[in-house]
C-alpha positions as a printed NumPy array, in Angstrom:
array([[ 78.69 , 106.853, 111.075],
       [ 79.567, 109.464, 113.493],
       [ 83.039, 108.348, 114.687],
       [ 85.487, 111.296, 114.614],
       [ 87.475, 109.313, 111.864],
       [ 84.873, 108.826, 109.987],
       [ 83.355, 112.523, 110.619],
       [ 87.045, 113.129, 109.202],
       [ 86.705, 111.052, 106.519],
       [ 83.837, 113.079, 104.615],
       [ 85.845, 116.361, 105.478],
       [ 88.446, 115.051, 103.047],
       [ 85.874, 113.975, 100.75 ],
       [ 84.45 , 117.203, 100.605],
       [ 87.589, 118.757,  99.905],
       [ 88.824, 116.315,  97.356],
       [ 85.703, 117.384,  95.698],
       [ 85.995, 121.217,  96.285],
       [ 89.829, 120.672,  94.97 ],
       [ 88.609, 119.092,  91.676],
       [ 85.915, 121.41 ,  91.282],
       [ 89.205, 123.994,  91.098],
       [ 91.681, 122.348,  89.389],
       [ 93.031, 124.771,  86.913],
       [ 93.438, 126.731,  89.826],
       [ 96.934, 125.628,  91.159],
       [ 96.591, 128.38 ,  94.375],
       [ 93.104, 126.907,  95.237],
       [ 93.733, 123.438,  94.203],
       [ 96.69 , 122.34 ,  96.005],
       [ 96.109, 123.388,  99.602],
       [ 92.546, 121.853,  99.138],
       [ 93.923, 118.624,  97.756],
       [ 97.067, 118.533,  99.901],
       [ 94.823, 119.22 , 103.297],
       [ 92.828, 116.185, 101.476],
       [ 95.514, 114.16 , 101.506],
       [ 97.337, 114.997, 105.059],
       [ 94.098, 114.223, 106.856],
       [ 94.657, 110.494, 105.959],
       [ 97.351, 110.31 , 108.243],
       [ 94.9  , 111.62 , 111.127],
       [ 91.993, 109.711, 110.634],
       [ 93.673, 106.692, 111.513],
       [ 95.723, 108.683, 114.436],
       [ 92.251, 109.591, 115.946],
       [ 90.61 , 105.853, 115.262],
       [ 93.469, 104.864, 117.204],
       [ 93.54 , 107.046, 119.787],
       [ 89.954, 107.207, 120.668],
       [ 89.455, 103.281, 120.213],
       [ 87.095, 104.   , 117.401],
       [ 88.418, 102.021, 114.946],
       [ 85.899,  99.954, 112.023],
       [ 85.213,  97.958, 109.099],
       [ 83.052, 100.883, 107.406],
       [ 85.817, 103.548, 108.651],
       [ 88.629, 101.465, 106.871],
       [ 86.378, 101.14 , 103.789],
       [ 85.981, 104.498, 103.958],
       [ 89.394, 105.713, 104.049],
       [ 90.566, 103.354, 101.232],
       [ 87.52 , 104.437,  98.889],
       [ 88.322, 108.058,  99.658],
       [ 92.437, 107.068,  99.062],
       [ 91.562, 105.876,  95.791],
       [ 88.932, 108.201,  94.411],
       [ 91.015, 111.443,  95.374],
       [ 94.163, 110.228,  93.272],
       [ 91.734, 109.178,  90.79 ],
       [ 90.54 , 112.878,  90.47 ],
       [ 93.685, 113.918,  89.838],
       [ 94.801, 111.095,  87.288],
       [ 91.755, 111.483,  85.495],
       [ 92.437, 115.349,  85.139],
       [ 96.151, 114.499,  84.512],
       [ 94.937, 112.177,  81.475],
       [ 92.868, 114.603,  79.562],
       [ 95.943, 116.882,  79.852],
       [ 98.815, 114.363,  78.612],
       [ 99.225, 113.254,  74.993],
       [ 99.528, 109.836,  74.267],
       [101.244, 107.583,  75.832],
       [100.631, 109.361,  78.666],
       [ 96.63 , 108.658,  78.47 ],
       [ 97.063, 105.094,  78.114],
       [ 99.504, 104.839,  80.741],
       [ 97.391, 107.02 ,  83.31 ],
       [ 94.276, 104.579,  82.335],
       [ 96.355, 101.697,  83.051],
       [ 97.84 , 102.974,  86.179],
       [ 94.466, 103.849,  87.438],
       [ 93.242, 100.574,  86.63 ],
       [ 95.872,  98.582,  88.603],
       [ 95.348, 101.12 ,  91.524],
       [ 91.954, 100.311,  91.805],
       [ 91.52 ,  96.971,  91.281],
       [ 94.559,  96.585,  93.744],
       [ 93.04 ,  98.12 ,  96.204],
       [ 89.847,  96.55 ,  96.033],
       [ 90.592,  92.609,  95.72 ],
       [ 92.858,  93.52 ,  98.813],
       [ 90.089,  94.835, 100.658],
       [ 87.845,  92.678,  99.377],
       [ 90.055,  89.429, 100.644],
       [ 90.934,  90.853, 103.917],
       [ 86.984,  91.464, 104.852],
       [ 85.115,  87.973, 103.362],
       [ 88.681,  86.61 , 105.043],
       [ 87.54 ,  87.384, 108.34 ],
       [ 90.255,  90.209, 109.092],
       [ 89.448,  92.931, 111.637],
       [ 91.103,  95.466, 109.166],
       [ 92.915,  95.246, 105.662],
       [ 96.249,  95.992, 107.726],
       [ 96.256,  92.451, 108.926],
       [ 98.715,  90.923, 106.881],
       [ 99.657,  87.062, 107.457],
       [103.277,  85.747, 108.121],
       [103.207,  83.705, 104.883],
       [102.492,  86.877, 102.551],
       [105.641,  88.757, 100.927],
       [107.813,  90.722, 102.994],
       [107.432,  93.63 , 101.333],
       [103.639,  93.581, 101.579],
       [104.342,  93.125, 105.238],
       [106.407,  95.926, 105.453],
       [104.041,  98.325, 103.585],
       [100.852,  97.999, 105.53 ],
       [102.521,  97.039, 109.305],
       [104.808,  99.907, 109.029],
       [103.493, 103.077, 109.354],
       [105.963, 104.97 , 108.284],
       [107.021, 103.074, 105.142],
       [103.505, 103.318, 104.548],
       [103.046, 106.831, 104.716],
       [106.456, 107.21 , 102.896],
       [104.783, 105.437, 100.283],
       [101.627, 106.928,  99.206],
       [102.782, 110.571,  99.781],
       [105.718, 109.768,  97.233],
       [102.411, 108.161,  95.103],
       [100.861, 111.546,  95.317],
       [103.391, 113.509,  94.73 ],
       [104.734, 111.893,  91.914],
       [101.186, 112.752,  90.209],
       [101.292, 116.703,  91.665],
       [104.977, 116.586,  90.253],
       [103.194, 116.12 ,  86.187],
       [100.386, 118.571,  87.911],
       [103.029, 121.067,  88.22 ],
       [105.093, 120.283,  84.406],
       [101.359, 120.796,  83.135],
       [100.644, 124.481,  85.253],
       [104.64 , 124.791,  84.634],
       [105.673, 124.941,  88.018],
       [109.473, 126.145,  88.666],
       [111.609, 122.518,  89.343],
       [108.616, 120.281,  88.683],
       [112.02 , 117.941,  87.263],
       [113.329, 117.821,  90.43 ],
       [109.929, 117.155,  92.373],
       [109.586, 114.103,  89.948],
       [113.135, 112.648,  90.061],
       [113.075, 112.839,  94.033],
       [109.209, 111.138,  94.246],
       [109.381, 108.46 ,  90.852],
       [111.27 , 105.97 ,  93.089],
       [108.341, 105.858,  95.571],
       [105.788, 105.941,  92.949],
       [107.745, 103.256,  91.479],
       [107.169, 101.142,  94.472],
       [104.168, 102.009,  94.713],
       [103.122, 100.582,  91.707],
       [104.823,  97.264,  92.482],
       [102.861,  97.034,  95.746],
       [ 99.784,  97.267,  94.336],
       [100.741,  94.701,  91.1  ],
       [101.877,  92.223,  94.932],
       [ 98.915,  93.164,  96.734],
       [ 96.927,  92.025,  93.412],
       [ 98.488,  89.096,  93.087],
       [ 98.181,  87.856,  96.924],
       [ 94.728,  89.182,  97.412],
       [ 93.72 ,  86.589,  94.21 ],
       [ 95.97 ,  83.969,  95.566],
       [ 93.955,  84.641,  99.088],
       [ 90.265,  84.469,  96.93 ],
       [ 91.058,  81.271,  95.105],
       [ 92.337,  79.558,  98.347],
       [ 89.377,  80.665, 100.445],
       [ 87.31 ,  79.551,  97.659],
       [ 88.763,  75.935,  97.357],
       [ 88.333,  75.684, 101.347],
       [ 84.728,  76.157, 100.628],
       [ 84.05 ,  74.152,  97.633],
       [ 85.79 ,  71.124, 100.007],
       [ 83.008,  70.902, 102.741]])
């Protein structure tokens, strides 16, 4: 529990948190969510680096992934009129359920992390969680993409241009986690039909 990732890991829970708690407050908001964000990249950097590198660290940093952009959809929903509602419900949806049947497979799989991905999945699976960079690319475009409608909402100055530059990434994105749904209950079932054999 006390790993410096993981010691980083409530920091940006705590200021996901303090971020929401300010959210109509663009100046106060953004640096606090932003700073959430960012210290993704070095929570992994430090697990690395300091060989302290787990199961509950990696569960950790996905929840915290996925509950931070769920703050912000959720506030982005209650702002948006329909279709926009619907569509932030179903995007939030996919995210999570994504995200969890992934982890889920990986761990009852027997996977030291979630980042393991086997030579027999899609390519572009492959690419997104073994490259760090496409990675990263990836769910900063994700987020954004969602501070881009943040800003039409608070009526930020070229909010248009934010969102034509990051919808690509979220985009992909999106299709990532409809593959990484898709494999992770392809994974399940054939684990599952392993077991029901012996």
């Amino acid at each position: 529990f006390l790993f410096v990732p993981n010691l980083i890991g409530y920091a940006r829970v705590l200021l996901a948190i303090a971020s929401w708690w300010q959210i109509d407050t663009p100046t106060v908001f953004l640096p606090l969510y932003l700073v959430s964000c960012l210290l993704d990249a070095v929570d992994g950097h430090a697990a690395r680096l300091l060989g302290q590198a787990s199961r509950f660290g990696a569960v950790l940093d996905m929840v915290t992934d996925r509950s931070t952009t769920a703050g912000l959809v959720c506030y982005l929903a209650t702002r948006l009129p329909q279709p926009g509602l619907f569509m932030a419900q179903i995007l939030l949806a996919l995210d999570l359920a994504s995200h969890y049947m992934h982890m889920y497979a990986s761990l009852v799989s027997g996977q030291g992390s979630h980042k393991t991905i086997a030579k027999n999945q899609p390519l572009l699976l492959r690419l997104y969680y073994t490259n760090r960079v496409a990675l990263f690319i990836a769910c900063a475009g994700n987020e954004l993409f969602y501070l881009g409608i943040y800003g039409w909402i608070h009526g930020f100055k070229y909010w248009q241009l934010w969102l034509a530059i990051n919808t690509p990434i979220w985009a992909f994105k999106q299709m990532m986690n409809c593959i990484q749904l898709v494999e992770a209950s392809k994974q399940l079932a054939a684990l599952e039909g392993k077991l029901k054999t012996k």
